[in-house]
PDB file of C-alpha atoms and ligand atoms in Angstrom:
ATOM      1  CA  UNK A 425     -43.293 -25.215  34.213  1.00  0.00           C
ATOM      2  CA  UNK A 426     -40.271 -26.651  32.402  1.00  0.00           C
ATOM      3  CA  UNK A 427     -37.645 -23.994  32.603  1.00  0.00           C
ATOM      4  CA  UNK A 428     -35.268 -23.365  29.699  1.00  0.00           C
ATOM      5  CA  UNK A 429     -31.670 -24.211  30.584  1.00  0.00           C
ATOM      6  CA  UNK A 430     -29.636 -21.216  29.549  1.00  0.00           C
ATOM      7  CA  UNK A 431     -25.934 -20.404  29.493  1.00  0.00           C
ATOM      8  CA  UNK A 432     -25.141 -16.702  29.284  1.00  0.00           C
ATOM      9  CA  UNK A 433     -21.954 -15.262  27.825  1.00  0.00           C
ATOM     10  CA  UNK A 434     -21.632 -11.497  28.262  1.00  0.00           C
ATOM     11  CA  UNK A 435     -19.334  -8.469  28.362  1.00  0.00           C
ATOM     12  CA  UNK A 436     -21.130  -6.227  30.896  1.00  0.00           C
ATOM     13  CA  UNK A 437     -21.792  -3.559  29.651  1.00  0.00           C
ATOM     14  CA  UNK A 438     -24.705  -1.264  30.535  1.00  0.00           C
ATOM     15  CA  UNK A 439     -27.255  -3.180  28.441  1.00  0.00           C
ATOM     16  CA  UNK A 440     -25.710  -6.523  29.434  1.00  0.00           C
ATOM     17  CA  UNK A 441     -26.371  -5.501  33.049  1.00  0.00           C
ATOM     18  CA  UNK A 442     -30.014  -4.756  32.216  1.00  0.00           C
ATOM     19  CA  UNK A 443     -30.260  -8.168  30.505  1.00  0.00           C
ATOM     20  CA  UNK A 444     -28.920  -9.993  33.558  1.00  0.00           C
ATOM     21  CA  UNK A 445     -31.168  -8.065  35.948  1.00  0.00           C
ATOM     22  CA  UNK A 446     -34.246  -8.962  33.881  1.00  0.00           C
ATOM     23  CA  UNK A 447     -33.238 -12.567  33.173  1.00  0.00           C
ATOM     24  CA  UNK A 448     -32.878 -13.233  36.891  1.00  0.00           C
ATOM     25  CA  UNK A 449     -36.599 -12.516  37.298  1.00  0.00           C
ATOM     26  CA  UNK A 450     -37.877 -14.553  34.344  1.00  0.00           C
ATOM     27  CA  UNK A 451     -39.128 -17.844  35.800  1.00  0.00           C
ATOM     28  CA  UNK A 452     -39.250 -19.411  32.323  1.00  0.00           C
ATOM     29  CA  UNK A 453     -35.439 -19.249  32.271  1.00  0.00           C
ATOM     30  CA  UNK A 454     -33.048 -21.204  34.420  1.00  0.00           C
ATOM     31  CA  UNK A 455     -29.595 -19.745  34.096  1.00  0.00           C
ATOM     32  CA  UNK A 456     -27.118 -22.565  34.607  1.00  0.00           C
ATOM     33  CA  UNK A 457     -23.890 -20.613  34.197  1.00  0.00           C
ATOM     34  CA  UNK A 458     -22.375 -17.364  33.088  1.00  0.00           C
ATOM     35  CA  UNK A 459     -19.150 -16.538  31.305  1.00  0.00           C
ATOM     36  CA  UNK A 460     -17.479 -13.236  30.578  1.00  0.00           C
ATOM     37  CA  UNK A 461     -15.539 -12.063  27.590  1.00  0.00           C
ATOM     38  CA  UNK A 462     -13.543  -8.947  26.721  1.00  0.00           C
ATOM     39  CA  UNK A 463     -15.693  -6.620  24.642  1.00  0.00           C
ATOM     40  CA  UNK A 464     -17.232  -3.387  25.801  1.00  0.00           C
ATOM     41  CA  UNK A 465     -14.322  -3.023  28.215  1.00  0.00           C
ATOM     42  CA  UNK A 466     -11.388  -5.173  29.323  1.00  0.00           C
ATOM     43  CA  UNK A 467     -12.011  -8.670  30.689  1.00  0.00           C
ATOM     44  CA  UNK A 468     -10.879  -7.630  34.176  1.00  0.00           C
ATOM     45  CA  UNK A 469     -13.932  -5.341  34.320  1.00  0.00           C
ATOM     46  CA  UNK A 470     -16.445  -7.510  32.440  1.00  0.00           C
ATOM     47  CA  UNK A 471     -15.602 -10.532  34.614  1.00  0.00           C
ATOM     48  CA  UNK A 472     -15.974  -8.586  37.868  1.00  0.00           C
ATOM     49  CA  UNK A 473     -19.140  -6.925  36.586  1.00  0.00           C
ATOM     50  CA  UNK A 474     -20.626 -10.314  35.659  1.00  0.00           C
ATOM     51  CA  UNK A 475     -19.775 -11.730  39.092  1.00  0.00           C
ATOM     52  CA  UNK A 476     -21.170  -8.710  40.883  1.00  0.00           C
ATOM     53  CA  UNK A 477     -24.352  -8.664  38.796  1.00  0.00           C
ATOM     54  CA  UNK A 478     -24.998 -12.333  39.492  1.00  0.00           C
ATOM     55  CA  UNK A 479     -24.654 -11.689  43.227  1.00  0.00           C
ATOM     56  CA  UNK A 480     -26.657  -8.449  43.034  1.00  0.00           C
ATOM     57  CA  UNK A 481     -29.614 -10.194  41.412  1.00  0.00           C
ATOM     58  CA  UNK A 482     -29.568 -12.963  44.005  1.00  0.00           C
ATOM     59  CA  UNK A 483     -28.510 -15.675  41.573  1.00  0.00           C
ATOM     60  CA  UNK A 484     -26.316 -18.439  42.873  1.00  0.00           C
ATOM     61  CA  UNK A 485     -24.316 -19.294  39.776  1.00  0.00           C
ATOM     62  CA  UNK A 486     -20.762 -19.967  38.688  1.00  0.00           C
ATOM     63  CA  UNK A 487     -19.192 -17.168  36.636  1.00  0.00           C
ATOM     64  CA  UNK A 488     -16.315 -18.208  34.387  1.00  0.00           C
ATOM     65  CA  UNK A 489     -13.588 -16.067  32.930  1.00  0.00           C
ATOM     66  CA  UNK A 490     -13.229 -16.207  29.162  1.00  0.00           C
ATOM     67  CA  UNK A 491     -11.086 -14.651  26.465  1.00  0.00           C
ATOM     68  CA  UNK A 492      -9.270 -11.424  27.187  1.00  0.00           C
ATOM     69  CA  UNK A 493      -8.945 -10.587  23.496  1.00  0.00           C
ATOM     70  CA  UNK A 494     -10.343 -11.503  20.083  1.00  0.00           C
ATOM     71  CA  UNK A 495      -8.954 -14.532  18.201  1.00  0.00           C
ATOM     72  CA  UNK A 496      -6.909 -12.492  15.718  1.00  0.00           C
ATOM     73  CA  UNK A 497      -8.002  -8.871  15.752  1.00  0.00           C
ATOM     74  CA  UNK A 498      -6.675  -6.180  18.022  1.00  0.00           C
ATOM     75  CA  UNK A 499      -9.233  -5.382  20.735  1.00  0.00           C
ATOM     76  CA  UNK A 500     -11.085  -2.098  20.477  1.00  0.00           C
ATOM     77  CA  UNK A 501     -13.277  -1.323  23.432  1.00  0.00           C
ATOM     78  CA  UNK A 502     -16.438   0.776  23.745  1.00  0.00           C
ATOM     79  CA  UNK A 503     -15.583   2.814  26.844  1.00  0.00           C
ATOM     80  CA  UNK A 504     -17.191   5.879  25.288  1.00  0.00           C
ATOM     81  CA  UNK A 505     -20.574   4.124  25.552  1.00  0.00           C
ATOM     82  CA  UNK A 506     -20.218   1.986  28.672  1.00  0.00           C
ATOM     83  CA  UNK A 507     -17.752   4.033  30.734  1.00  0.00           C
ATOM     84  CA  UNK A 508     -14.298   2.949  31.911  1.00  0.00           C
ATOM     85  CA  UNK A 509     -15.677   0.213  34.201  1.00  0.00           C
ATOM     86  CA  UNK A 510     -18.392  -0.924  31.761  1.00  0.00           C
ATOM     87  CA  UNK A 511     -21.290   0.062  34.019  1.00  0.00           C
ATOM     88  CA  UNK A 512     -21.632   3.710  33.081  1.00  0.00           C
ATOM     89  CA  UNK A 513     -19.614   4.796  36.109  1.00  0.00           C
ATOM     90  CA  UNK A 514     -21.873   2.931  38.569  1.00  0.00           C
ATOM     91  CA  UNK A 515     -20.491   0.367  40.979  1.00  0.00           C
ATOM     92  CA  UNK A 516     -21.953  -2.691  42.642  1.00  0.00           C
ATOM     93  CA  UNK A 517     -21.058  -4.482  45.879  1.00  0.00           C
ATOM     94  CA  UNK A 518     -18.206  -6.931  45.271  1.00  0.00           C
ATOM     95  CA  UNK A 519     -19.321 -10.544  45.009  1.00  0.00           C
ATOM     96  CA  UNK A 520     -17.965 -12.746  47.756  1.00  0.00           C
ATOM     97  CA  UNK A 521     -18.303 -15.930  45.656  1.00  0.00           C
ATOM     98  CA  UNK A 522     -15.180 -17.998  45.062  1.00  0.00           C
ATOM     99  CA  UNK A 523     -13.444 -17.752  41.690  1.00  0.00           C
ATOM    100  CA  UNK A 524     -14.085 -20.528  39.181  1.00  0.00           C
ATOM    101  CA  UNK A 525     -10.938 -22.156  37.784  1.00  0.00           C
ATOM    102  CA  UNK A 526     -12.476 -23.587  34.609  1.00  0.00           C
ATOM    103  CA  UNK A 527     -12.202 -21.233  31.615  1.00  0.00           C
ATOM    104  CA  UNK A 528     -15.382 -20.216  29.784  1.00  0.00           C
ATOM    105  CA  UNK A 529     -14.964 -22.592  26.803  1.00  0.00           C
ATOM    106  CA  UNK A 530     -14.538 -25.655  29.045  1.00  0.00           C
ATOM    107  CA  UNK A 531     -17.412 -24.568  31.266  1.00  0.00           C
ATOM    108  CA  UNK A 532     -19.726 -24.114  28.263  1.00  0.00           C
ATOM    109  CA  UNK A 533     -18.820 -27.589  27.048  1.00  0.00           C
ATOM    110  CA  UNK A 534     -19.361 -29.109  30.484  1.00  0.00           C
ATOM    111  CA  UNK A 535     -22.824 -27.511  30.700  1.00  0.00           C
ATOM    112  CA  UNK A 536     -23.636 -28.669  27.157  1.00  0.00           C
ATOM    113  CA  UNK A 537     -22.769 -32.249  28.175  1.00  0.00           C
ATOM    114  CA  UNK A 538     -24.790 -31.993  31.374  1.00  0.00           C
ATOM    115  CA  UNK A 539     -27.841 -30.614  29.529  1.00  0.00           C
ATOM    116  CA  UNK A 540     -27.179 -32.313  26.180  1.00  0.00           C
ATOM    117  CA  UNK A 541     -29.778 -31.349  23.587  1.00  0.00           C
ATOM    118  CA  UNK A 542     -31.368 -28.878  25.993  1.00  0.00           C
ATOM    119  CA  UNK A 543     -28.833 -26.110  26.499  1.00  0.00           C
ATOM    120  CA  UNK A 544     -29.613 -22.710  25.008  1.00  0.00           C
ATOM    121  CA  UNK A 545     -26.610 -20.422  24.716  1.00  0.00           C
ATOM    122  CA  UNK A 546     -27.326 -16.708  24.905  1.00  0.00           C
ATOM    123  CA  UNK A 547     -24.451 -14.578  23.607  1.00  0.00           C
ATOM    124  CA  UNK A 548     -24.574 -10.839  24.289  1.00  0.00           C
ATOM    125  CA  UNK A 549     -20.942  -9.933  23.673  1.00  0.00           C
ATOM    126  CA  UNK A 550     -18.331 -10.869  21.075  1.00  0.00           C
ATOM    127  CA  UNK A 551     -18.503 -14.535  20.062  1.00  0.00           C
ATOM    128  CA  UNK A 552     -14.944 -15.422  21.110  1.00  0.00           C
ATOM    129  CA  UNK A 553     -15.744 -17.791  23.996  1.00  0.00           C
ATOM    130  CA  UNK A 554     -18.227 -19.870  22.015  1.00  0.00           C
ATOM    131  CA  UNK A 555     -15.877 -19.998  19.014  1.00  0.00           C
ATOM    132  CA  UNK A 556     -13.064 -21.265  21.242  1.00  0.00           C
ATOM    133  CA  UNK A 557     -15.392 -23.908  22.687  1.00  0.00           C
ATOM    134  CA  UNK A 558     -16.435 -25.035  19.183  1.00  0.00           C
ATOM    135  CA  UNK A 559     -12.785 -25.215  18.070  1.00  0.00           C
ATOM    136  CA  UNK A 560     -11.813 -27.283  21.089  1.00  0.00           C
ATOM    137  CA  UNK A 561     -14.798 -29.657  21.214  1.00  0.00           C
ATOM    138  CA  UNK A 562     -15.873 -31.090  17.847  1.00  0.00           C
ATOM    139  CA  UNK A 563     -19.078 -32.598  19.284  1.00  0.00           C
ATOM    140  CA  UNK A 564     -20.232 -29.416  21.032  1.00  0.00           C
ATOM    141  CA  UNK A 565     -22.475 -28.238  18.217  1.00  0.00           C
ATOM    142  CA  UNK A 566     -24.639 -31.362  18.455  1.00  0.00           C
ATOM    143  CA  UNK A 567     -25.194 -30.855  22.167  1.00  0.00           C
ATOM    144  CA  UNK A 568     -26.378 -27.239  21.989  1.00  0.00           C
ATOM    145  CA  UNK A 569     -30.088 -26.829  21.357  1.00  0.00           C
ATOM    146  CA  UNK A 570     -29.916 -23.291  20.044  1.00  0.00           C
ATOM    147  CA  UNK A 571     -27.931 -20.071  20.178  1.00  0.00           C
ATOM    148  CA  UNK A 572     -29.676 -16.747  20.653  1.00  0.00           C
ATOM    149  CA  UNK A 573     -27.288 -13.894  20.056  1.00  0.00           C
ATOM    150  CA  UNK A 574     -27.195 -10.136  19.961  1.00  0.00           C
ATOM    151  CA  UNK A 575     -24.978  -9.131  17.083  1.00  0.00           C
ATOM    152  CA  UNK A 576     -24.775  -7.998  13.516  1.00  0.00           C
ATOM    153  CA  UNK A 577     -27.477  -6.435  11.391  1.00  0.00           C
ATOM    154  CA  UNK A 578     -29.093  -6.930   8.048  1.00  0.00           C
ATOM    155  CA  UNK A 579     -28.899  -3.184   7.556  1.00  0.00           C
ATOM    156  CA  UNK A 580     -26.163  -0.901   8.886  1.00  0.00           C
ATOM    157  CA  UNK A 581     -23.406  -0.918  11.500  1.00  0.00           C
ATOM    158  CA  UNK A 582     -22.716   0.967  14.715  1.00  0.00           C
ATOM    159  CA  UNK A 583     -18.956   0.470  14.909  1.00  0.00           C
ATOM    160  CA  UNK A 584     -18.248   0.938  11.211  1.00  0.00           C
ATOM    161  CA  UNK A 585     -20.881   1.844   8.629  1.00  0.00           C
ATOM    162  CA  UNK A 586     -21.053  -1.887   7.843  1.00  0.00           C
ATOM    163  CA  UNK A 587     -20.443  -3.671  11.133  1.00  0.00           C
ATOM    164  CA  UNK A 588     -22.072  -3.995  14.536  1.00  0.00           C
ATOM    165  CA  UNK A 589     -19.860  -3.945  17.657  1.00  0.00           C
ATOM    166  CA  UNK A 590     -20.062  -7.584  18.857  1.00  0.00           C
ATOM    167  CA  UNK A 591     -19.271  -8.985  15.423  1.00  0.00           C
ATOM    168  CA  UNK A 592     -16.686  -6.333  14.546  1.00  0.00           C
ATOM    169  CA  UNK A 593     -14.817  -6.978  17.811  1.00  0.00           C
ATOM    170  CA  UNK A 594     -14.070 -10.549  16.703  1.00  0.00           C
ATOM    171  CA  UNK A 595     -15.151 -11.345  13.120  1.00  0.00           C
ATOM    172  CA  UNK A 596     -13.140 -14.581  12.979  1.00  0.00           C
ATOM    173  CA  UNK A 597     -14.994 -15.894  16.045  1.00  0.00           C
ATOM    174  CA  UNK A 598     -18.328 -14.863  14.537  1.00  0.00           C
ATOM    175  CA  UNK A 599     -17.410 -16.684  11.327  1.00  0.00           C
ATOM    176  CA  UNK A 600     -16.712 -19.873  13.284  1.00  0.00           C
ATOM    177  CA  UNK A 601     -20.017 -19.657  15.153  1.00  0.00           C
ATOM    178  CA  UNK A 602     -22.116 -18.863  12.063  1.00  0.00           C
ATOM    179  CA  UNK A 603     -20.428 -21.638  10.046  1.00  0.00           C
ATOM    180  CA  UNK A 604     -20.833 -24.340  12.688  1.00  0.00           C
ATOM    181  CA  UNK A 605     -24.301 -25.522  11.674  1.00  0.00           C
ATOM    182  CA  UNK A 606     -25.909 -24.355  14.931  1.00  0.00           C
ATOM    183  CA  UNK A 607     -29.534 -23.296  15.243  1.00  0.00           C
ATOM    184  CA  UNK A 608     -29.007 -19.519  15.514  1.00  0.00           C
ATOM    185  CA  UNK A 609     -31.374 -16.665  16.237  1.00  0.00           C
ATOM    186  CA  UNK A 610     -29.675 -13.381  15.398  1.00  0.00           C
ATOM    187  CA  UNK A 611     -30.937 -10.238  17.075  1.00  0.00           C
ATOM    188  CA  UNK A 612     -29.073  -7.498  15.306  1.00  0.00           C
ATOM    189  CA  UNK A 613     -29.367  -3.737  15.221  1.00  0.00           C
ATOM    190  CA  UNK A 614     -32.415  -4.083  12.934  1.00  0.00           C
ATOM    191  CA  UNK A 615     -34.468  -5.112  15.944  1.00  0.00           C
ATOM    192  CA  UNK A 616     -32.445  -3.917  18.939  1.00  0.00           C
ATOM    193  CA  UNK A 617     -32.467  -0.264  17.869  1.00  0.00           C
ATOM    194  CA  UNK A 618     -36.257  -0.511  18.041  1.00  0.00           C
ATOM    195  CA  UNK A 619     -35.978  -1.615  21.685  1.00  0.00           C
ATOM    196  CA  UNK A 620     -35.084   1.846  22.870  1.00  0.00           C
ATOM    197  CA  UNK A 621     -35.480   3.730  26.114  1.00  0.00           C
ATOM    198  CA  UNK A 622     -35.770   7.497  25.920  1.00  0.00           C
ATOM    199  CA  UNK A 623     -35.291   9.805  28.892  1.00  0.00           C
ATOM    200  CA  UNK A 624     -38.891   9.591  30.168  1.00  0.00           C
ATOM    201  CA  UNK A 625     -38.663   5.777  30.029  1.00  0.00           C
ATOM    202  CA  UNK A 626     -35.350   5.868  31.935  1.00  0.00           C
ATOM    203  CA  UNK A 627     -37.001   8.095  34.562  1.00  0.00           C
ATOM    204  CA  UNK A 628     -39.817   5.567  34.910  1.00  0.00           C
ATOM    205  CA  UNK A 629     -37.325   2.731  35.320  1.00  0.00           C
ATOM    206  CA  UNK A 630     -35.518   4.735  37.996  1.00  0.00           C
ATOM    207  CA  UNK A 631     -38.735   5.036  39.980  1.00  0.00           C
ATOM    208  CA  UNK A 632     -39.658   1.318  39.988  1.00  0.00           C
ATOM    209  CA  UNK A 633     -37.281   0.078  42.676  1.00  0.00           C
ATOM    210  CA  UNK A 634     -33.635  -0.081  43.681  1.00  0.00           C
ATOM    211  CA  UNK A 635     -32.623  -2.318  40.742  1.00  0.00           C
ATOM    212  CA  UNK A 636     -34.355   0.132  38.421  1.00  0.00           C
ATOM    213  CA  UNK A 637     -32.489   3.030  40.026  1.00  0.00           C
ATOM    214  CA  UNK A 638     -29.165   1.241  39.394  1.00  0.00           C
ATOM    215  CA  UNK A 639     -30.071   0.472  35.780  1.00  0.00           C
ATOM    216  CA  UNK A 640     -31.283   3.995  35.122  1.00  0.00           C
ATOM    217  CA  UNK A 641     -28.164   5.561  36.625  1.00  0.00           C
ATOM    218  CA  UNK A 642     -25.923   3.411  34.401  1.00  0.00           C
ATOM    219  CA  UNK A 643     -28.043   4.268  31.347  1.00  0.00           C
ATOM    220  CA  UNK A 644     -27.882   8.019  31.919  1.00  0.00           C
ATOM    221  CA  UNK A 645     -24.168   8.197  31.138  1.00  0.00           C
ATOM    222  CA  UNK A 646     -24.748   6.131  27.981  1.00  0.00           C
ATOM    223  CA  UNK A 647     -27.554   8.507  27.010  1.00  0.00           C
ATOM    224  CA  UNK A 648     -25.243  11.503  27.371  1.00  0.00           C
ATOM    225  CA  UNK A 649     -22.695   9.849  25.091  1.00  0.00           C
ATOM    226  CA  UNK A 650     -25.336   8.632  22.626  1.00  0.00           C
ATOM    227  CA  UNK A 651     -26.532  12.218  22.257  1.00  0.00           C
ATOM    228  CA  UNK A 652     -23.036  13.592  21.876  1.00  0.00           C
ATOM    229  CA  UNK A 653     -21.533  10.942  19.618  1.00  0.00           C
ATOM    230  CA  UNK A 654     -24.448   9.689  17.559  1.00  0.00           C
ATOM    231  CA  UNK A 655     -27.112  12.354  17.894  1.00  0.00           C
ATOM    232  CA  UNK A 656     -29.417   9.704  19.355  1.00  0.00           C
ATOM    233  CA  UNK A 657     -31.930  10.680  22.012  1.00  0.00           C
ATOM    234  CA  UNK A 658     -32.258   7.197  23.520  1.00  0.00           C
ATOM    235  CA  UNK A 659     -30.379   4.171  24.792  1.00  0.00           C
ATOM    236  CA  UNK A 660     -30.944   0.934  22.872  1.00  0.00           C
ATOM    237  CA  UNK A 661     -31.577  -2.168  24.978  1.00  0.00           C
ATOM    238  CA  UNK A 662     -29.706  -4.445  22.606  1.00  0.00           C
ATOM    239  CA  UNK A 663     -28.880  -7.287  24.968  1.00  0.00           C
ATOM    240  CA  UNK A 664     -32.173  -7.667  26.898  1.00  0.00           C
ATOM    241  CA  UNK A 665     -33.818  -8.437  23.536  1.00  0.00           C
ATOM    242  CA  UNK A 666     -32.249 -11.914  23.583  1.00  0.00           C
ATOM    243  CA  UNK A 667     -34.004 -13.021  26.771  1.00  0.00           C
ATOM    244  CA  UNK A 668     -37.233 -11.286  25.805  1.00  0.00           C
ATOM    245  CA  UNK A 669     -37.167 -13.113  22.476  1.00  0.00           C
ATOM    246  CA  UNK A 670     -36.684 -16.453  24.221  1.00  0.00           C
ATOM    247  CA  UNK A 671     -39.643 -15.927  26.519  1.00  0.00           C
ATOM    248  CA  UNK A 672     -41.953 -13.654  24.501  1.00  0.00           C
ATOM    249  CA  UNK A 673     -41.319 -14.462  20.802  1.00  0.00           C
ATOM    250  CA  UNK A 674     -44.781 -13.092  19.975  1.00  0.00           C
ATOM    251  CA  UNK A 675     -43.458  -9.559  20.557  1.00  0.00           C
ATOM    252  CA  UNK A 676     -41.056  -9.971  17.642  1.00  0.00           C
ATOM    253  CA  UNK A 677     -40.985 -10.458  13.898  1.00  0.00           C
ATOM    254  CA  UNK A 678     -38.341 -12.677  12.313  1.00  0.00           C
ATOM    255  CA  UNK A 679     -37.584 -14.553   9.119  1.00  0.00           C
ATOM    256  CA  UNK A 680     -35.236 -17.299   8.020  1.00  0.00           C
ATOM    257  CA  UNK A 681     -32.287 -16.164   5.954  1.00  0.00           C
ATOM    258  CA  UNK A 682     -28.736 -17.027   4.988  1.00  0.00           C
ATOM    259  CA  UNK A 683     -26.055 -15.144   6.917  1.00  0.00           C
ATOM    260  CA  UNK A 684     -22.302 -15.050   6.353  1.00  0.00           C
ATOM    261  CA  UNK A 685     -19.591 -13.109   8.159  1.00  0.00           C
ATOM    262  CA  UNK A 686     -17.284 -10.843   6.171  1.00  0.00           C
ATOM    263  CA  UNK A 687     -13.779 -11.170   7.612  1.00  0.00           C
ATOM    264  CA  UNK A 688     -11.744  -9.552   4.865  1.00  0.00           C
ATOM    265  CA  UNK A 689     -13.387  -6.487   3.361  1.00  0.00           C
ATOM    266  CA  UNK A 690     -11.551  -3.189   3.717  1.00  0.00           C
ATOM    267  CA  UNK A 691     -14.799  -1.366   4.436  1.00  0.00           C
ATOM    268  CA  UNK A 692     -16.993  -4.293   5.382  1.00  0.00           C
ATOM    269  CA  UNK A 693     -14.983  -6.421   7.848  1.00  0.00           C
ATOM    270  CA  UNK A 694     -17.347  -7.680  10.554  1.00  0.00           C
ATOM    271  CA  UNK A 695     -20.488  -7.293   8.458  1.00  0.00           C
ATOM    272  CA  UNK A 696     -23.166  -9.966   8.763  1.00  0.00           C
ATOM    273  CA  UNK A 697     -23.955 -10.387   5.080  1.00  0.00           C
ATOM    274  CA  UNK A 698     -27.511 -11.641   4.705  1.00  0.00           C
ATOM    275  CA  UNK A 699     -29.867 -12.350   1.837  1.00  0.00           C
ATOM    276  CA  UNK A 700     -32.925 -10.900   3.602  1.00  0.00           C
ATOM    277  CA  UNK A 701     -33.293  -8.044   1.114  1.00  0.00           C
ATOM    278  CA  UNK A 702     -31.379  -9.586  -1.734  1.00  0.00           C
ATOM    279  CA  UNK A 703     -32.775 -11.112  -4.939  1.00  0.00           C
ATOM    280  CA  UNK A 704     -29.893 -13.563  -4.822  1.00  0.00           C
ATOM    281  CA  UNK A 705     -30.511 -16.046  -1.998  1.00  0.00           C
ATOM    282  CA  UNK A 706     -27.914 -18.236  -0.305  1.00  0.00           C
ATOM    283  CA  UNK A 707     -28.534 -21.984  -0.578  1.00  0.00           C
ATOM    284  CA  UNK A 708     -28.947 -22.518   3.131  1.00  0.00           C
ATOM    285  CA  UNK A 709     -31.376 -20.085   4.722  1.00  0.00           C
ATOM    286  CA  UNK A 710     -31.340 -21.341   8.274  1.00  0.00           C
ATOM    287  CA  UNK A 711     -30.587 -18.352  10.489  1.00  0.00           C
ATOM    288  CA  UNK A 712     -33.608 -16.961  12.315  1.00  0.00           C
ATOM    289  CA  UNK A 713     -33.030 -13.253  11.705  1.00  0.00           C
ATOM    290  CA  UNK A 714     -35.073 -11.091  14.054  1.00  0.00           C
ATOM    291  CA  UNK A 715     -36.156  -7.875  12.424  1.00  0.00           C
ATOM    292  CA  UNK A 716     -38.840  -6.160  14.475  1.00  0.00           C
ATOM    293  CA  UNK A 717     -40.321  -5.685  17.931  1.00  0.00           C
ATOM    294  CA  UNK A 718     -43.536  -4.130  19.214  1.00  0.00           C
ATOM    295  CA  UNK A 719     -42.082  -1.193  21.144  1.00  0.00           C
ATOM    296  CA  UNK A 720     -45.040  -0.607  23.422  1.00  0.00           C
ATOM    297  CA  UNK A 721     -45.209  -4.232  24.487  1.00  0.00           C
ATOM    298  CA  UNK A 722     -41.413  -4.279  24.888  1.00  0.00           C
ATOM    299  CA  UNK A 723     -41.595  -1.376  27.319  1.00  0.00           C
ATOM    300  CA  UNK A 724     -44.542  -2.855  29.246  1.00  0.00           C
ATOM    301  CA  UNK A 725     -42.708  -6.151  29.534  1.00  0.00           C
ATOM    302  CA  UNK A 726     -39.469  -4.481  30.660  1.00  0.00           C
ATOM    303  CA  UNK A 727     -41.276  -2.569  33.423  1.00  0.00           C
ATOM    304  CA  UNK A 728     -43.309  -5.567  34.519  1.00  0.00           C
ATOM    305  CA  UNK A 729     -40.291  -7.871  34.860  1.00  0.00           C
ATOM    306  CA  UNK A 730     -38.302  -5.201  36.695  1.00  0.00           C
ATOM    307  CA  UNK A 731     -41.251  -4.772  39.052  1.00  0.00           C
ATOM    308  CA  UNK A 732     -40.834  -8.386  40.175  1.00  0.00           C
ATOM    309  CA  UNK A 733     -37.914  -7.345  42.411  1.00  0.00           C
TER     310      UNK A 733
HETATM  311  C1  LIG B 990     -23.741  -4.531  21.422  1.00  0.00           C
HETATM  312  O1  LIG B 990     -22.455  -3.978  21.654  1.00  0.00           O
HETATM  313  C2  LIG B 990     -22.308  -3.667  23.015  1.00  0.00           C
HETATM  314  O2  LIG B 990     -21.811  -2.381  23.158  1.00  0.00           O
HETATM  315  C3  LIG B 990     -23.647  -3.866  23.676  1.00  0.00           C
HETATM  316  O3  LIG B 990     -23.493  -4.380  24.997  1.00  0.00           O
HETATM  317  C4  LIG B 990     -24.349  -4.833  22.775  1.00  0.00           C
HETATM  318  O4  LIG B 990     -24.058  -6.176  23.134  1.00  0.00           O
HETATM  319  C5  LIG B 990     -24.538  -3.569  20.569  1.00  0.00           C
HETATM  320  O5  LIG B 990     -23.906  -3.318  19.351  1.00  0.00           O
HETATM  321 CA1  LIG B 991     -23.018  -6.705  25.298  1.00  0.00          CA
END
């Protein structure tokens, strides 16, 4: 089997942690490097969490530190969803791996040169690190095969009524990434809110094995907050959708559309403006916008992959 060469950029993050735990048991994917970005919580936490998750899942991979803040915006974290440490109050054994000196943007470029034309970049946090790499290396966009990202939405927002968290955290970075001419698959709230785990599903995950017990414990705090803050009776597995889409696209429904990032609007800053539902269509309709997932098959897949530990 030819394995997909994948770079992961993340801000772990309860659902980022679930994504990493699953990705490490998907043989179709060969993770070649990981970078961390400030997002759900401060970089000091997301970087340590990324390192510890890589070690915890048995991966032997470099983890690179990225941006500790958005390009221009003030950072606003999501501690109310992910807990102070980003893992819903859970902790992992500290990785004993050495610390990488190369910053995320240089490491992404180095991997893109090593796997030129082959590298798939999966982004499950704000887009700051990739934007910085694109700004620094003019030829990077030609070397990346595709970008699969969790962010945005055709419909509504979860951080403002218009904007989703990863895009709202750093709209200028998102604008750079979406304007670069990359082959982008966008998994926004339209699809990721359909990839939900309710309490019975979290209980089932807990019972699978030790990795499931860790995941479930981190999700329970998020569930408490989701109920309190948003009146939601489930936890959405936003970030795992990216890897599932790469490996099992048949579970999903998507369509090509034009997408732009609003960086200015008083009420709409951070919105991914798309022409999916609009009569007026943009001239270039090249973003693969993922809109739906088969929930039953999603859940079966999630459990099956977790069971590989
Ligand atoms: C996204 O924001 C973060 O809180 C999650 O990890 C996910 O990447 C969902 O809006
Ligand atoms: Ca994330």
